[in-house]
Coordinates of N, CA and C in Angstrom, one line a residue:
X1 N 13.9 -90.7 17.4 CA 13.5 -90.9 16.0 C 12.6 -92.1 15.9
X2 N 11.4 -91.9 15.2 CA 10.5 -93.0 15.0 C 10.1 -92.9 13.5
X3 N 9.9 -94.2 13.0 CA 9.4 -94.3 11.6 C 8.0 -94.9 11.6
X4 N 7.1 -94.4 10.9 CA 5.7 -94.9 10.8 C 5.1 -94.5 9.5
X5 N 4.1 -95.2 9.1 CA 3.5 -94.9 7.8 C 2.4 -93.9 8.1
X6 N 2.3 -93.0 7.1 CA 1.3 -91.9 7.2 C 0.5 -91.8 5.9
X7 N -0.7 -91.7 6.0 CA -1.6 -91.5 4.8 C -1.2 -90.2 4.1
X8 N -0.9 -90.4 2.7 CA -0.4 -89.2 2.0 C -1.4 -88.1 1.9
X9 N -2.7 -88.4 2.1 CA -3.7 -87.4 2.0 C -3.7 -86.5 3.2
X10 N -3.1 -87.0 4.3 CA -3.1 -86.2 5.5 C -1.7 -85.6 5.9
X11 N -0.7 -85.8 5.0 CA 0.7 -85.4 5.3 C 1.2 -84.5 4.2
X12 N 1.7 -83.3 4.5 CA 2.3 -82.5 3.5 C 3.8 -82.6 3.6
X13 N 4.5 -81.7 3.0 CA 6.0 -81.8 3.1 C 6.4 -81.7 4.6
X14 N 5.8 -80.8 5.4 CA 6.0 -80.8 6.8 C 4.7 -80.4 7.5
X15 N 4.2 -81.3 8.3 CA 2.8 -81.2 8.8 C 3.0 -81.0 10.3
X16 N 2.2 -80.1 10.8 CA 2.1 -79.8 12.3 C 0.7 -80.0 12.8
X17 N 0.6 -80.9 13.7 CA -0.7 -81.2 14.3 C -0.7 -81.0 15.8
X18 N -1.9 -80.6 16.3 CA -2.0 -80.5 17.8 C -1.9 -81.8 18.5
X19 N -1.1 -81.8 19.6 CA -0.9 -83.1 20.3 C -0.6 -82.8 21.8
X20 N -1.6 -82.9 22.6 CA -1.5 -82.8 24.1 C -0.8 -81.5 24.5
X21 N -1.3 -80.4 24.0 CA -0.8 -79.1 24.4 C 0.4 -78.7 23.6
X22 N 1.0 -79.6 22.8 CA 2.2 -79.2 22.1 C 2.0 -79.4 20.6
X23 N 3.0 -79.6 19.8 CA 2.9 -79.8 18.4 C 3.8 -81.0 18.0
X24 N 3.3 -81.7 17.0 CA 4.1 -82.9 16.5 C 4.6 -82.6 15.1
X25 N 5.9 -82.8 14.8 CA 6.5 -82.5 13.5 C 6.8 -83.9 12.8
X26 N 6.4 -84.0 11.5 CA 6.7 -85.2 10.7 C 7.6 -84.8 9.5
X27 N 8.6 -85.5 9.2 CA 9.4 -85.4 8.0 C 9.3 -86.7 7.3
X28 N 9.1 -86.7 6.0 CA 8.9 -88.0 5.2 C 9.8 -87.9 4.0
X29 N 9.8 -89.2 3.4 CA 10.4 -89.3 2.1 C 9.6 -90.2 1.2
X30 N 9.6 -90.0 0.0 CA 8.7 -90.8 -0.9 C 9.5 -91.8 -1.7
X31 N 9.0 -93.1 -1.7 CA 9.6 -94.2 -2.4 C 9.3 -94.2 -3.9
X32 N 9.9 -95.1 -4.6 CA 9.6 -95.2 -6.0 C 8.2 -95.7 -6.3
X33 N 7.6 -96.3 -5.4 CA 6.2 -96.8 -5.6 C 5.2 -95.8 -5.2
X34 N 5.7 -94.5 -4.9 CA 4.7 -93.5 -4.5 C 4.3 -93.5 -3.1
X35 N 4.9 -94.4 -2.3 CA 4.6 -94.5 -0.9 C 5.5 -93.6 -0.1
X36 N 4.9 -92.9 0.9 CA 5.6 -91.9 1.7 C 5.9 -92.6 3.0
X37 N 7.1 -92.4 3.5 CA 7.5 -93.0 4.8 C 8.0 -91.8 5.7
X38 N 7.5 -91.9 6.9 CA 8.0 -90.9 7.9 C 9.4 -91.2 8.3
X39 N 10.3 -90.3 8.2 CA 11.7 -90.6 8.6 C 12.1 -89.8 9.8
X40 N 11.3 -88.8 10.2 CA 11.7 -87.9 11.4 C 10.4 -87.6 12.1
X41 N 10.4 -87.8 13.4 CA 9.2 -87.5 14.2 C 9.7 -87.0 15.6
X42 N 9.2 -85.8 16.0 CA 9.5 -85.3 17.3 C 8.5 -84.4 17.8
X43 N 8.5 -84.2 19.1 CA 7.5 -83.3 19.7 C 8.1 -81.9 19.8
X44 N 7.3 -80.9 19.4 CA 7.8 -79.5 19.4 C 7.6 -78.9 20.7
X45 N 8.6 -78.2 21.2 CA 8.5 -77.5 22.5 C 8.1 -76.1 22.3
X46 N 7.9 -75.4 23.5 CA 7.5 -74.0 23.5 C 8.6 -73.1 22.9
X47 N 9.9 -73.5 23.1 CA 10.9 -72.7 22.5 C 10.9 -72.7 21.0
X48 N 10.4 -73.8 20.4 CA 10.3 -73.8 18.9 C 9.2 -72.9 18.5
X49 N 8.1 -72.8 19.3 CA 7.1 -71.9 18.9 C 7.5 -70.4 19.0
X50 N 8.3 -70.1 20.0 CA 8.8 -68.7 20.2 C 9.7 -68.4 19.0
X51 N 10.5 -69.4 18.6 CA 11.4 -69.1 17.5 C 10.7 -68.8 16.2
X52 N 9.6 -69.7 16.0 CA 8.8 -69.4 14.8 C 8.1 -68.1 14.9
X53 N 7.6 -67.7 16.1 CA 7.0 -66.4 16.2 C 8.0 -65.3 15.9
X54 N 9.2 -65.4 16.5 CA 10.3 -64.4 16.3 C 10.6 -64.3 14.9
X55 N 10.7 -65.4 14.2 CA 11.1 -65.4 12.8 C 10.0 -64.7 11.9
X56 N 8.8 -65.1 12.2 CA 7.7 -64.5 11.5 C 7.6 -63.0 11.7
X57 N 7.8 -62.6 13.0 CA 7.8 -61.2 13.3 C 8.9 -60.4 12.6
X58 N 10.1 -61.0 12.6 CA 11.2 -60.4 11.9 C 10.9 -60.3 10.4
X59 N 10.3 -61.3 9.9 CA 10.1 -61.3 8.4 C 9.1 -60.2 8.1
X60 N 8.0 -60.0 9.0 CA 7.1 -59.0 8.7 C 7.6 -57.6 8.8
X61 N 8.6 -57.4 9.8 CA 9.2 -56.1 9.9 C 10.2 -55.8 8.8
X62 N 10.9 -56.9 8.4 CA 11.9 -56.7 7.4 C 11.3 -56.4 6.0
X63 N 10.2 -57.1 5.7 CA 9.5 -57.0 4.4 C 8.7 -55.7 4.4
X64 N 9.1 -54.9 3.5 CA 8.3 -53.6 3.3 C 8.0 -53.5 1.8
X65 N 6.7 -53.4 1.4 CA 6.4 -53.2 0.0 C 7.1 -52.0 -0.6
X66 N 7.3 -52.0 -1.9 CA 8.0 -50.9 -2.5 C 7.1 -49.6 -2.5
X67 N 5.8 -49.8 -2.5 CA 4.9 -48.6 -2.4 C 5.1 -47.9 -1.1
X68 N 5.2 -48.7 0.0 CA 5.3 -48.1 1.3 C 6.6 -47.4 1.5
X69 N 7.7 -48.0 0.9 CA 9.0 -47.3 1.0 C 9.0 -46.0 0.2
X70 N 8.4 -46.0 -1.0 CA 8.4 -44.8 -1.7 C 7.6 -43.7 -1.0
X71 N 6.5 -44.1 -0.3 CA 5.7 -43.2 0.4 C 6.5 -42.6 1.6
X72 N 7.3 -43.5 2.3 CA 8.1 -43.0 3.4 C 9.1 -42.0 2.9
X73 N 9.8 -42.3 1.8 CA 10.8 -41.3 1.3 C 10.2 -40.0 0.8
X74 N 9.0 -40.2 0.2 CA 8.3 -39.0 -0.3 C 7.9 -38.1 0.9
X75 N 7.5 -38.7 2.0 CA 7.2 -37.9 3.2 C 8.4 -37.2 3.8
X76 N 9.6 -37.9 3.8 CA 10.8 -37.2 4.3 C 11.2 -36.0 3.4
X77 N 11.0 -36.2 2.1 CA 11.4 -35.1 1.2 C 10.4 -33.9 1.4
X78 N 9.1 -34.2 1.7 CA 8.2 -33.1 1.9 C 8.3 -32.4 3.2
X79 N 9.1 -32.9 4.2 CA 9.3 -32.3 5.5 C 10.8 -32.3 5.7
X80 N 11.6 -31.4 5.0 CA 13.0 -31.5 5.2 C 13.5 -30.8 6.5
X81 N 12.6 -30.2 7.2 CA 13.0 -29.5 8.5 C 12.8 -28.1 8.4
X82 N 13.3 -27.3 9.4 CA 13.1 -25.8 9.4 C 13.7 -25.2 8.1
X83 N 12.9 -24.3 7.5 CA 13.4 -23.6 6.4 C 13.4 -22.1 6.7
X84 N 14.2 -21.4 5.9 CA 14.3 -19.9 6.0 C 13.5 -19.3 4.9
X85 N 12.5 -18.5 5.3 CA 11.7 -17.8 4.2 C 12.4 -16.6 3.8
X86 N 12.5 -16.4 2.5 CA 13.2 -15.3 1.9 C 12.1 -14.3 1.5
X87 N 12.1 -13.0 2.1 CA 11.1 -12.0 1.8 C 11.7 -11.1 0.7
X88 N 11.1 -11.1 -0.4 CA 11.6 -10.2 -1.5 C 10.5 -9.1 -1.7
X89 N 10.9 -7.9 -1.5 CA 9.9 -6.8 -1.7 C 9.4 -6.7 -3.1
X90 N 8.2 -6.5 -3.2 CA 7.5 -6.4 -4.5 C 7.1 -4.9 -4.7
X91 N 7.6 -4.3 -5.8 CA 7.3 -2.9 -6.0 C 5.9 -2.9 -6.6
X92 N 5.0 -2.1 -5.9 CA 3.7 -1.9 -6.4 C 3.6 -0.9 -7.5
X93 N 2.9 -1.3 -8.5 CA 2.8 -0.4 -9.6 C 1.5 0.4 -9.5
X94 N 1.6 1.7 -9.5 CA 0.5 2.6 -9.4 C 0.1 3.1 -10.7
X95 N -1.2 3.0 -11.1 CA -1.7 3.5 -12.4 C -1.3 5.0 -12.6
X96 N -1.2 5.4 -13.8 CA -0.8 6.7 -14.1 C -1.8 7.7 -13.6
X97 N -3.1 7.4 -13.7 CA -4.1 8.4 -13.3 C -4.1 8.6 -11.8
X98 N -3.8 7.5 -11.0 CA -3.7 7.7 -9.6 C -2.5 8.5 -9.2
X99 N -1.4 8.3 -9.9 CA -0.2 9.1 -9.6 C -0.4 10.6 -9.8
X100 N -1.1 10.9 -10.9 CA -1.4 12.3 -11.2 C -2.4 12.9 -10.2
X101 N -3.3 12.1 -9.7 CA -4.2 12.5 -8.7 C -3.6 12.8 -7.3
X102 N -2.6 11.9 -7.0 CA -2.0 12.1 -5.7 C -1.0 13.2 -5.6
X103 N -0.3 13.5 -6.6 CA 0.7 14.5 -6.6 C 0.4 15.5 -7.8
X104 N -0.5 16.4 -7.6 CA -0.8 17.4 -8.7 C 0.3 18.4 -8.7
X105 N 0.6 18.8 -9.9 CA 1.6 19.8 -10.1 C 1.1 21.2 -9.7
X106 N 1.9 21.9 -8.9 CA 1.5 23.2 -8.4 C 1.3 24.2 -9.6
X107 N 0.4 25.1 -9.5 CA 0.1 26.1 -10.5 C 1.3 27.0 -10.6
X108 N 1.6 27.5 -11.8 CA 2.7 28.5 -11.9 C 2.5 29.8 -11.2
X109 N 3.6 30.3 -10.7 CA 3.5 31.6 -9.9 C 3.6 32.8 -10.9
X110 N 2.7 33.7 -10.8 CA 2.7 34.9 -11.6 C 3.9 35.7 -11.3
X111 N 4.5 36.3 -12.4 CA 5.7 37.1 -12.1 C 5.5 38.3 -11.2
X112 N 4.3 38.9 -11.3 CA 4.1 40.1 -10.4 C 4.0 39.6 -8.9
X113 N 3.4 38.5 -8.7 CA 3.3 38.0 -7.3 C 4.7 37.6 -6.8
X114 N 5.5 37.0 -7.6 CA 6.9 36.6 -7.2 C 7.7 37.8 -6.9
X115 N 7.6 38.9 -7.7 CA 8.3 40.1 -7.5 C 8.0 40.8 -6.2
X116 N 6.7 40.8 -5.9 CA 6.2 41.4 -4.7 C 6.7 40.6 -3.4
X117 N 6.7 39.3 -3.6 CA 7.2 38.4 -2.5 C 8.7 38.7 -2.2
X118 N 9.5 38.9 -3.2 CA 10.9 39.3 -3.0 C 11.1 40.6 -2.4
X119 N 10.2 41.6 -2.7 CA 10.2 42.9 -2.1 C 9.6 43.0 -0.7
X120 N 9.0 42.0 -0.3 CA 8.2 42.0 1.0 C 9.1 42.4 2.2
X121 N 10.3 41.8 2.3 CA 11.1 42.1 3.5 C 11.5 43.6 3.6
X122 N 11.6 44.3 2.5 CA 12.0 45.7 2.5 C 10.8 46.6 2.6
X123 N 9.5 46.1 2.6 CA 8.4 47.0 2.6 C 8.2 47.7 3.9
X124 N 7.6 48.9 3.9 CA 7.3 49.7 5.1 C 5.8 49.7 5.3
X125 N 5.3 49.4 6.5 CA 3.9 49.5 6.7 C 3.3 50.9 6.5
X126 N 2.1 51.0 6.0 CA 1.5 52.3 5.8 C 0.4 52.4 6.9
X127 N 0.4 53.6 7.5 CA -0.6 53.9 8.6 C -2.0 54.1 8.0
X128 N -3.0 53.4 8.6 CA -4.3 53.6 8.1 C -5.2 54.0 9.3
X129 N -5.5 55.3 9.3 CA -6.2 55.9 10.5 C -7.6 55.3 10.7
X130 N -8.0 55.3 12.0 CA -9.4 54.9 12.3 C -9.9 55.8 13.4
X131 N -11.2 55.7 13.7 CA -11.9 56.5 14.7 C -11.5 56.1 16.1
X132 N -11.5 57.0 17.1 CA -11.2 56.7 18.4 C -12.4 56.0 19.1
X133 N -12.1 55.0 19.8 CA -13.2 54.2 20.5 C -13.7 55.0 21.7
X134 N -15.0 54.8 22.0 CA -15.7 55.4 23.1 C -15.2 54.7 24.4
X135 N -14.7 55.4 25.4 CA -14.2 54.7 26.6 C -15.3 54.1 27.4
X136 N -16.6 54.5 27.2 CA -17.7 54.0 28.0 C -18.4 52.8 27.2
X137 N -17.9 52.4 26.2 CA -18.5 51.3 25.4 C -18.4 50.0 26.2
X138 N -19.2 49.0 25.8 CA -19.2 47.7 26.3 C -17.9 47.0 25.8
X139 N -17.2 46.4 26.7 CA -15.9 45.7 26.4 C -15.7 44.5 27.3
X140 N -14.9 43.6 26.8 CA -14.5 42.5 27.6 C -13.2 42.8 28.4
X141 N -13.3 42.9 29.7 CA -12.2 43.2 30.5 C -11.8 42.0 31.4
X142 N -10.7 42.3 32.2 CA -10.2 41.2 33.0 C -11.2 40.9 34.1
X143 N -12.1 41.8 34.5 CA -13.1 41.6 35.5 C -14.3 40.8 35.1
X144 N -14.6 40.9 33.8 CA -15.8 40.1 33.3 C -15.4 39.0 32.3
X145 N -14.1 38.8 32.1 CA -13.6 37.8 31.1 C -14.2 36.4 31.4
X146 N -14.4 36.1 32.6 CA -14.8 34.8 33.0 C -16.2 34.5 32.4
X147 N -17.0 35.6 32.2 CA -18.4 35.4 31.6 C -18.3 35.0 30.2
X148 N -17.3 35.4 29.4 CA -17.2 35.2 28.0 C -16.3 34.0 27.7
X149 N -15.6 33.5 28.7 CA -14.6 32.4 28.4 C -15.4 31.1 28.6
X150 N -14.7 30.1 28.1 CA -15.3 28.7 28.3 C -15.3 28.3 29.7
X151 N -16.3 27.5 30.1 CA -16.4 27.0 31.5 C -15.2 26.2 31.9
X152 N -14.6 26.5 33.0 CA -13.4 25.8 33.5 C -12.1 26.2 32.9
X153 N -12.1 27.3 32.1 CA -10.8 27.8 31.5 C -9.9 28.2 32.6
X154 N -8.6 27.8 32.5 CA -7.6 28.2 33.5 C -7.3 29.7 33.4
X155 N -7.3 30.3 32.2 CA -7.0 31.7 32.0 C -8.2 32.3 31.2
X156 N -9.2 32.8 31.9 CA -10.4 33.3 31.3 C -10.1 34.5 30.3
X157 N -9.1 35.3 30.6 CA -8.8 36.4 29.7 C -8.3 35.9 28.4
X158 N -7.3 35.0 28.4 CA -6.7 34.5 27.2 C -7.8 33.7 26.4
X159 N -8.6 33.0 27.1 CA -9.7 32.1 26.5 C -10.7 33.0 25.8
X160 N -11.1 34.1 26.4 CA -12.1 35.0 25.9 C -11.6 35.7 24.6
X161 N -10.3 36.0 24.6 CA -9.7 36.7 23.5 C -9.0 35.7 22.5
X162 N -9.3 34.4 22.5 CA -8.8 33.5 21.6 C -9.4 33.8 20.2
X163 N -8.7 33.6 19.2 CA -9.1 33.9 17.8 C -10.3 33.0 17.4
X164 N -10.4 31.8 18.0 CA -11.4 30.9 17.6 C -12.4 30.6 18.7
X165 N -12.5 31.5 19.7 CA -13.4 31.3 20.8 C -14.9 31.3 20.4
X166 N -15.2 32.2 19.4 CA -16.6 32.2 18.9 C -16.8 31.7 17.5
X167 N -16.0 30.7 17.2 CA -16.0 30.2 15.8 C -14.8 30.7 15.0
X168 N -14.9 30.4 13.7 CA -13.8 30.9 12.8 C -14.2 32.2 12.2
X169 N -14.4 33.2 13.1 CA -14.8 34.5 12.7 C -15.0 35.4 13.9
X170 N -15.4 36.7 13.6 CA -15.6 37.6 14.7 C -17.0 37.4 15.4
X171 N -17.1 38.1 16.6 CA -18.4 38.1 17.3 C -19.4 38.9 16.5
X172 N -20.7 38.5 16.6 CA -21.7 39.2 15.9 C -22.5 40.2 16.7
X173 N -22.1 40.3 18.0 CA -22.9 41.2 18.9 C -21.8 41.8 19.9
X174 N -22.3 42.9 20.5 CA -21.4 43.5 21.5 C -21.2 42.6 22.7
X175 N -20.2 42.8 23.5 CA -19.0 43.7 23.2 C -18.1 43.2 22.2
X176 N -17.6 44.1 21.4 CA -16.6 43.8 20.3 C -15.2 43.9 20.9
X177 N -14.4 42.9 20.5 CA -13.0 42.9 21.0 C -12.1 43.7 20.0
X178 N -11.1 44.3 20.6 CA -10.1 45.0 19.8 C -9.2 44.0 19.1
X179 N -9.0 44.2 17.8 CA -8.3 43.2 17.0 C -6.8 42.9 17.5
X180 N -6.2 44.0 17.9 CA -4.7 43.8 18.3 C -4.6 43.0 19.6
X181 N -5.7 42.9 20.4 CA -5.7 42.1 21.6 C -6.0 40.6 21.4
X182 N -6.5 40.3 20.3 CA -6.9 38.9 20.0 C -5.7 38.1 19.8
X183 N -5.7 36.8 20.3 CA -4.6 35.9 20.1 C -4.2 35.6 18.6
X184 N -3.0 35.2 18.4 CA -2.6 34.9 17.0 C -3.3 33.8 16.4
X185 N -3.8 33.9 15.2 CA -4.5 32.8 14.5 C -3.4 31.7 14.2
X186 N -4.0 30.5 13.8 CA -3.1 29.4 13.4 C -2.2 29.9 12.2
X187 N -1.0 29.3 12.1 CA -0.1 29.7 11.1 C -0.6 29.5 9.7
X188 N -1.3 28.3 9.5 CA -1.8 27.9 8.2 C -3.1 28.6 7.8
X189 N -3.7 29.4 8.7 CA -5.0 30.0 8.4 C -4.8 31.3 7.6
X190 N -5.3 31.3 6.4 CA -5.1 32.5 5.5 C -6.5 33.1 5.2
X191 N -7.4 32.9 6.0 CA -8.8 33.5 5.8 C -8.7 35.0 6.0
X192 N -9.8 35.8 5.6 CA -9.9 37.2 5.8 C -9.9 37.5 7.3
X193 N -10.5 36.7 8.1 CA -10.6 36.9 9.5 C -9.2 36.9 10.1
X194 N -8.4 35.9 9.8 CA -7.0 35.8 10.3 C -6.1 37.0 9.8
X195 N -6.3 37.3 8.5 CA -5.4 38.3 7.9 C -5.8 39.7 8.5
X196 N -7.0 39.9 8.8 CA -7.4 41.2 9.4 C -6.8 41.4 10.8
X197 N -6.8 40.3 11.5 CA -6.1 40.3 12.9 C -4.7 40.6 12.7
X198 N -4.0 40.0 11.8 CA -2.5 40.2 11.6 C -2.3 41.7 11.2
X199 N -3.1 42.2 10.3 CA -3.0 43.6 9.8 C -3.2 44.5 11.0
X200 N -4.2 44.3 11.8 CA -4.4 45.2 13.0 C -3.3 45.2 14.0
X201 N -2.7 44.0 14.2 CA -1.5 43.9 15.1 C -0.3 44.6 14.5
X202 N -0.1 44.6 13.2 CA 0.9 45.4 12.6 C 0.7 46.9 12.8
X203 N -0.5 47.3 12.6 CA -0.9 48.8 12.8 C -0.6 49.2 14.3
X204 N -0.8 48.3 15.2 CA -0.6 48.6 16.6 C 0.9 48.6 16.9
X205 N 1.6 47.7 16.4 CA 3.1 47.6 16.7 C 3.8 48.7 16.0
X206 N 3.4 49.1 14.8 CA 4.1 50.1 14.0 C 3.7 51.6 14.4
X207 N 2.4 51.8 14.7 CA 1.9 53.1 14.9 C 1.1 53.3 16.1
X208 N 0.9 52.2 16.9 CA 0.1 52.4 18.2 C -1.4 52.5 18.0
X209 N -1.9 52.1 16.8 CA -3.3 52.2 16.6 C -4.0 51.1 17.3
X210 N -5.1 51.5 18.1 CA -5.8 50.5 18.9 C -7.3 50.5 18.6
X211 N -7.8 51.3 17.6 CA -9.2 51.5 17.4 C -9.9 50.5 16.6
X212 N -9.2 49.6 16.0 CA -9.8 48.6 15.1 C -10.4 47.4 15.9
X213 N -11.7 47.1 15.7 CA -12.3 46.1 16.4 C -12.9 45.0 15.4
X214 N -13.6 44.0 16.0 CA -14.2 43.0 15.2 C -15.6 43.3 14.7
X215 N -16.0 44.6 14.9 CA -17.3 45.1 14.4 C -17.4 44.9 12.9
X216 N -18.6 44.6 12.4 CA -18.7 44.3 11.0 C -18.2 45.3 10.1
X217 N -18.5 46.6 10.4 CA -18.1 47.7 9.5 C -16.5 47.8 9.5
X218 N -15.9 47.6 10.6 CA -14.5 47.6 10.7 C -13.8 46.5 9.9
X219 N -14.4 45.3 10.0 CA -13.9 44.2 9.3 C -14.0 44.4 7.8
X220 N -15.1 45.0 7.3 CA -15.2 45.2 5.9 C -14.3 46.3 5.4
X221 N -14.0 47.3 6.2 CA -13.1 48.3 5.8 C -11.7 47.8 5.7
X222 N -11.2 47.0 6.7 CA -9.9 46.4 6.7 C -9.7 45.5 5.5
X223 N -10.7 44.7 5.2 CA -10.6 43.7 4.1 C -10.4 44.5 2.8
X224 N -11.2 45.5 2.6 CA -11.1 46.3 1.3 C -9.8 46.9 1.2
X225 N -9.3 47.5 2.3 CA -8.0 48.1 2.2 C -6.9 47.1 1.9
X226 N -6.9 46.0 2.5 CA -5.9 45.0 2.2 C -5.9 44.5 0.8
X227 N -7.0 44.3 0.2 CA -7.1 43.9 -1.1 C -6.6 45.0 -2.1
X228 N -7.0 46.2 -1.8 CA -6.6 47.3 -2.7 C -5.1 47.6 -2.6
X229 N -4.5 47.4 -1.4 CA -3.1 47.7 -1.3 C -2.2 46.4 -1.5
X230 N -2.9 45.3 -1.8 CA -2.2 44.0 -2.0 C -1.3 43.7 -0.7
X231 N -1.9 43.9 0.4 CA -1.2 43.6 1.7 C -1.4 42.1 2.0
X232 N -0.4 41.4 2.3 CA -0.4 40.0 2.8 C 0.5 39.9 4.0
X233 N 0.2 39.0 4.9 CA 1.0 38.8 6.1 C 2.2 37.9 5.8
X234 N 3.1 38.0 6.8 CA 4.3 37.2 6.7 C 4.0 35.7 6.7
X235 N 3.0 35.3 7.4 CA 2.6 33.9 7.5 C 2.2 33.4 6.1
X236 N 1.4 34.2 5.4 CA 0.9 33.7 4.1 C 2.1 33.7 3.1
X237 N 3.0 34.6 3.2 CA 4.1 34.6 2.3 C 5.0 33.4 2.6
X238 N 5.2 33.1 3.9 CA 6.1 32.0 4.2 C 5.5 30.7 3.9
X239 N 4.2 30.5 4.0 CA 3.6 29.2 3.7 C 3.2 29.1 2.3
X240 N 3.1 30.2 1.5 CA 2.7 30.1 0.1 C 1.2 29.9 -0.1
X241 N 0.4 30.2 1.0 CA -1.0 30.0 0.8 C -1.6 31.2 0.2
X242 N -2.8 30.9 -0.5 CA -3.5 32.0 -1.1 C -4.8 32.2 -0.4
X243 N -5.2 33.5 -0.4 CA -6.5 33.8 0.3 C -7.7 33.2 -0.5
X244 N -8.7 32.8 0.3 CA -9.9 32.2 -0.3 C -10.8 33.3 -0.9

C-alpha cells in the first residue's frame, strides 16, 4: 500500500495506466478541501486482466437486447419442426353446359324397333337365292393367296380374306372373294360392308348358299334386300348400334 498525491485532472474514480508491461491501479478519496488523496496503489497482474476479459465476455453473452430475443422466439415459432400435411379433396364443379355435352341423353327407342328386337331370337332366316358362280372364274385360292396377302404374313390365306385387307370395304377388281369365306368384321362395326358379310354367312350356314361375292352388283342387291326386310345382325342388336 502506498499513498501519494495525484492531480485530479489525471485521476478518475479508478484509473488504469500502462506501466512496464502491466497496469497500475489507483484508488483515492477526496478531502473536505477538494483535494484527492490516493489511498490504494498496486500493480495489476495478468490474472487480473484475464478476469476482466472473462467478466466482459460473460456480460456480453448474458446481455441480449429485447429485440434480439423476440427475433429468436419468433424464429422458433416459425419452424416448429416436421408437420403433417392434411390433404382434403376438393370437389371440382363442372359447368352445366359441359355436363350436358359430356353425357348426352340417348335418343328414345321407337316402339316398332323395340318390338322387333324382342322378336329377333325367335326369327327364322329367309333364303335368298343367287346365281351359281362360274368354276373357271378368277379366285383367290390357297395356292395364290400369298400374292394378295400382306408381305410377311404368317397365314397368307387368312390375311388375304381379312375383312379389312383392302380397306373398309370390298375389292374393286377381280378376283372377287366369296362373302361367306371372309373373316368376321369387328363387333362394333355396323357398316353396310360388315352387315352384308354377316348376312352372307347366315345364308351359308342356314341354306348352304355360296354364290354371294363382294362384286359391286352383289353388294347392292344384298344391301337393298336387308333394308327392305329390316334384317339386322346379332352384333348390331347386342351393341345397340344403328346403321349409317
